């Protein structure tokens, strides 16, 4: 019987479908040392963002050569040493379609939260403060949204921003996207200089590294708003805090962090930062779609 280890949780209906399909499913999170031993007992591992499948874990799996498939429930696979696994005959797959709408909606939600001080007014009112005069915000209509990366999530974000009356510009390593003439393609430097809001939609990997560091912040408009629902590490947190302190960045929304859970106190206590704990795909609908996509991947792979 094919054995599946689910380390970071999964939609319950999807688990039921796997069991009904004749698969043995174990849902349990292991820390690194425990996972090194358990990985040898499974044919499939399903992870989200909490579990990292690095070379030492893959090496342990190779001792029994049982592991055939690693699935990341979500968009990126930066928490998996993909090339190393593939070189040793272990297939790596993800669910790139399932969470695009959820992440795009969170991005738009953070934009509203920043523009209208919702993120901080909610806190100060609970402290008994009535800071009406301090919270004079801005409207999104007529503002320019710059999207760094133009994949599935960015396209969904662009659609919603355009409907709100925003001007959408984007940059992408693949160049101009066909069929999206409502939006304007430009270089990263041009985008940084022209955007009122900047939203990041690129994966983190060791080749790309930091996308926005101190040099890039210096190229931005004064008073720009920044949203990162992509990956921690693509924005240098030290440079971001400096840009917030100087006023270069009016406010920032951060859902992803260099270290998770974050211990960057200067960032998470900053009065102009809207925070969420990596919840881009955390909707009932997205988790159901992710679960179904995982079921489809496993069923097709083994049958």
XYZ file of C-alpha atoms in Angstrom:
303
model
C 0.000 0.000 0.000
C 1.211 3.484 -0.869
C 1.955 5.424 2.333
C 1.528 9.210 2.434
C 2.917 11.508 5.135
C 1.184 14.875 5.528
C 3.349 17.078 7.727
C 1.697 20.517 7.745
C -2.013 19.747 7.619
C -4.423 19.272 4.730
C -8.106 19.622 3.931
C -10.010 16.844 5.725
C -12.193 16.010 2.725
C -9.064 15.492 0.642
C -7.604 13.153 3.248
C -10.846 11.144 3.230
C -10.674 10.883 -0.574
C -7.108 9.549 -0.381
C -8.086 6.922 2.194
C -11.118 5.919 0.140
C -8.799 5.655 -2.844
C -6.772 2.958 -1.112
C -3.876 5.045 0.205
C -2.566 4.910 3.772
C -2.386 8.447 5.182
C -0.439 9.628 8.226
C -0.994 13.242 9.255
C 1.723 14.296 11.680
C 4.343 17.048 11.894
C 7.933 16.043 12.629
C 10.895 18.223 13.453
C 14.004 17.702 11.328
C 15.610 14.856 13.268
C 12.365 12.938 13.577
C 11.568 13.443 9.901
C 14.970 12.068 8.904
C 13.957 8.702 10.315
C 10.297 8.711 9.284
C 10.936 9.775 5.683
C 12.305 6.299 4.975
C 8.865 4.780 5.637
C 6.786 6.724 3.088
C 6.203 6.843 -0.658
C 4.857 10.425 -0.639
C 5.421 13.487 1.556
C 3.009 16.414 1.415
C 4.261 19.665 2.935
C 3.243 23.309 3.075
C 5.656 26.030 4.189
C 6.542 24.853 7.708
C 8.412 21.688 6.713
C 11.716 22.032 4.857
C 12.813 19.105 2.692
C 16.543 19.667 2.362
C 19.428 17.467 1.245
C 19.962 15.679 4.612
C 16.330 14.526 4.676
C 16.453 13.446 1.032
C 19.652 11.501 1.755
C 17.845 9.606 4.496
C 14.988 8.799 2.108
C 17.488 7.417 -0.372
C 18.601 4.799 2.152
C 15.399 2.853 1.477
C 14.637 4.415 -1.928
C 10.942 4.317 -1.013
C 10.147 8.013 -1.377
C 8.944 8.726 -4.900
C 7.027 12.002 -4.657
C 7.210 15.267 -2.692
C 4.253 17.629 -2.997
C 4.213 21.241 -1.839
C 0.644 22.328 -1.113
C 0.952 25.848 -2.474
C 2.717 27.868 -5.126
C 6.449 27.971 -4.402
C 8.826 25.077 -3.787
C 11.624 27.083 -2.165
C 11.411 24.955 1.007
C 12.435 21.879 -1.000
C 15.814 21.080 -2.559
C 14.087 20.372 -5.849
C 17.068 19.736 -8.121
C 18.710 17.367 -5.662
C 15.512 15.371 -5.227
C 14.867 15.161 -8.978
C 18.452 14.111 -9.685
C 17.877 11.140 -7.387
C 14.595 10.070 -8.951
C 12.199 11.762 -6.536
C 9.508 13.781 -8.306
C 8.640 17.221 -6.875
C 5.277 18.835 -7.616
C 3.179 21.708 -6.263
C -0.339 23.166 -6.587
C 0.230 26.480 -8.397
C -3.377 27.190 -9.359
C -5.242 26.583 -6.138
C -4.361 29.612 -4.002
C -3.961 32.412 -6.555
C -7.280 34.102 -5.776
C -6.802 33.886 -2.009
C -3.357 35.496 -2.110
C -4.547 38.176 -4.543
C -7.457 39.053 -2.271
C -5.150 39.298 0.748
C -2.891 41.616 -1.250
C -5.803 43.912 -2.082
C -6.991 43.736 1.525
C -3.585 44.883 2.759
C -3.620 47.742 0.253
C -6.885 49.019 1.708
C -5.557 48.512 5.237
C -2.484 50.635 4.489
C -4.251 53.341 2.485
C -6.906 53.966 5.142
C -4.932 53.194 8.351
C -7.234 50.271 9.140
C -4.301 48.204 10.422
C -3.323 50.693 13.152
C -6.669 52.388 13.877
C -7.994 49.021 14.971
C -5.197 48.859 17.547
C -5.281 52.436 18.856
C -9.054 52.475 19.283
C -8.778 49.399 21.479
C -6.390 51.478 23.598
C -9.061 54.147 23.987
C -7.543 56.550 21.449
C -9.599 58.592 18.948
C -7.016 59.566 16.303
C -9.374 60.716 13.576
C -7.226 63.662 12.484
C -4.099 61.522 12.266
C -5.635 58.985 9.927
C -6.134 60.957 6.739
C -5.559 58.264 4.139
C -5.428 58.030 0.369
C -7.759 56.547 -2.240
C -6.664 53.672 -4.437
C -8.440 55.020 -7.506
C -6.015 56.720 -9.875
C -2.942 55.390 -8.086
C -0.293 53.302 -9.844
C 0.228 49.738 -8.673
C 3.546 48.177 -9.612
C 3.681 44.390 -9.678
C 7.104 42.759 -9.403
C 6.584 39.404 -11.078
C 3.593 38.665 -13.282
C 2.557 35.090 -12.633
C -0.843 33.707 -11.669
C -1.202 35.612 -8.388
C -0.005 38.902 -9.867
C -2.487 38.562 -12.727
C -5.346 38.018 -10.277
C -4.149 41.017 -8.256
C -3.929 43.152 -11.395
C -7.505 42.251 -12.369
C -8.837 43.414 -9.004
C -6.700 46.555 -8.847
C -7.754 47.562 -12.369
C -11.407 47.148 -11.377
C -10.744 49.568 -8.503
C -9.539 52.188 -10.974
C -5.809 51.759 -10.440
C -3.174 52.031 -13.155
C -1.342 48.700 -13.260
C 2.280 48.354 -14.334
C 4.430 45.251 -14.029
C 7.853 43.795 -14.556
C 8.753 40.148 -15.085
C 11.870 38.202 -16.014
C 9.939 36.627 -18.909
C 9.249 40.053 -20.424
C 5.946 41.421 -21.654
C 2.944 39.101 -21.230
C 0.752 38.533 -24.276
C -2.917 39.424 -23.925
C -2.566 41.852 -21.028
C -2.497 45.164 -22.880
C -4.541 46.904 -20.162
C -1.384 46.833 -18.061
C 2.000 48.344 -18.878
C 5.223 46.346 -18.897
C 8.429 48.131 -17.876
C 11.829 47.543 -16.315
C 12.211 47.144 -12.559
C 13.903 50.542 -12.218
C 11.085 52.259 -14.119
C 8.488 50.495 -11.999
C 10.184 51.501 -8.760
C 10.234 55.143 -9.825
C 6.605 55.309 -10.957
C 4.644 53.183 -8.483
C 2.504 54.524 -5.646
C 1.949 50.962 -4.415
C 4.352 48.072 -5.008
C 3.349 44.425 -4.600
C 5.826 41.578 -4.897
C 4.959 38.282 -6.606
C 8.210 36.408 -7.148
C 9.567 33.219 -5.548
C 12.566 33.235 -3.275
C 15.516 31.198 -4.408
C 19.228 31.277 -3.864
C 19.889 32.591 -7.348
C 17.553 35.580 -7.104
C 18.156 36.342 -3.443
C 16.950 39.748 -2.299
C 14.860 41.596 -4.890
C 14.322 44.772 -2.871
C 17.285 46.003 -0.857
C 18.515 49.437 0.150
C 19.506 50.331 -3.434
C 16.024 49.520 -4.746
C 14.279 51.404 -1.931
C 16.289 54.498 -2.846
C 14.859 54.333 -6.371
C 11.246 54.392 -5.161
C 8.928 57.372 -4.833
C 8.866 59.057 -1.454
C 5.833 57.815 0.450
C 5.381 54.585 -1.494
C 3.340 51.713 -0.040
C 4.827 48.184 -0.132
C 3.020 44.841 0.067
C 4.777 41.484 0.283
C 2.586 38.376 0.183
C 5.161 36.399 -1.822
C 8.086 35.057 0.182
C 10.271 36.185 3.039
C 13.787 36.906 1.844
C 12.834 38.719 -1.357
C 12.686 41.942 0.676
C 15.604 42.852 2.938
C 13.879 43.458 6.274
C 16.691 45.658 7.567
C 16.443 47.889 4.496
C 12.645 47.977 4.801
C 12.760 49.149 8.414
C 15.258 51.844 7.426
C 12.979 52.985 4.581
C 9.992 53.081 6.948
C 11.940 55.117 9.506
C 13.005 57.654 6.872
C 9.513 57.967 5.381
C 10.639 56.682 1.985
C 8.057 53.934 2.540
C 4.840 55.373 3.980
C 3.675 51.981 5.212
C 4.252 48.307 4.462
C 2.143 45.151 4.608
C 4.057 41.968 5.335
C 2.620 38.447 5.266
C 5.933 36.601 4.809
C 9.213 36.926 6.674
C 12.899 36.048 6.469
C 12.371 33.805 9.495
C 9.004 32.284 10.380
C 7.726 32.783 13.005
C 9.444 36.153 12.784
C 11.651 37.396 15.588
C 12.387 40.741 13.943
C 11.003 42.992 16.676
C 11.908 46.197 14.836
C 9.664 45.070 11.989
C 6.681 43.554 13.796
C 6.411 46.411 16.304
C 6.813 49.175 13.720
C 3.803 51.537 13.815
C 3.558 51.658 10.017
C 3.548 47.936 9.291
C 0.434 45.828 8.686
C 1.142 42.233 9.668
C -0.314 38.813 8.945
C 1.293 35.417 9.769
C 1.771 33.942 6.264
C -1.962 33.485 5.609
C -2.040 34.139 1.858
C -3.534 30.732 1.065
C -5.408 30.375 4.350
C -8.988 30.377 3.133
C -11.439 27.504 3.241
C -11.833 27.659 -0.522
C -8.104 27.660 -1.270
C -7.403 24.776 1.097
C -10.184 22.751 -0.492
C -8.747 23.422 -3.964
C -5.219 22.605 -2.785
C -6.442 19.370 -1.222
C -8.251 18.306 -4.375
C -5.232 19.127 -6.523
C -3.024 17.013 -4.243
C -5.494 14.110 -4.505
C -5.439 14.403 -8.293
C -1.618 14.501 -8.396
C -1.213 11.411 -6.188
C -3.955 9.417 -7.907
C -2.516 10.124 -11.368
C 1.055 9.447 -10.230
C 0.336 5.982 -8.801
C -2.530 4.806 -10.991
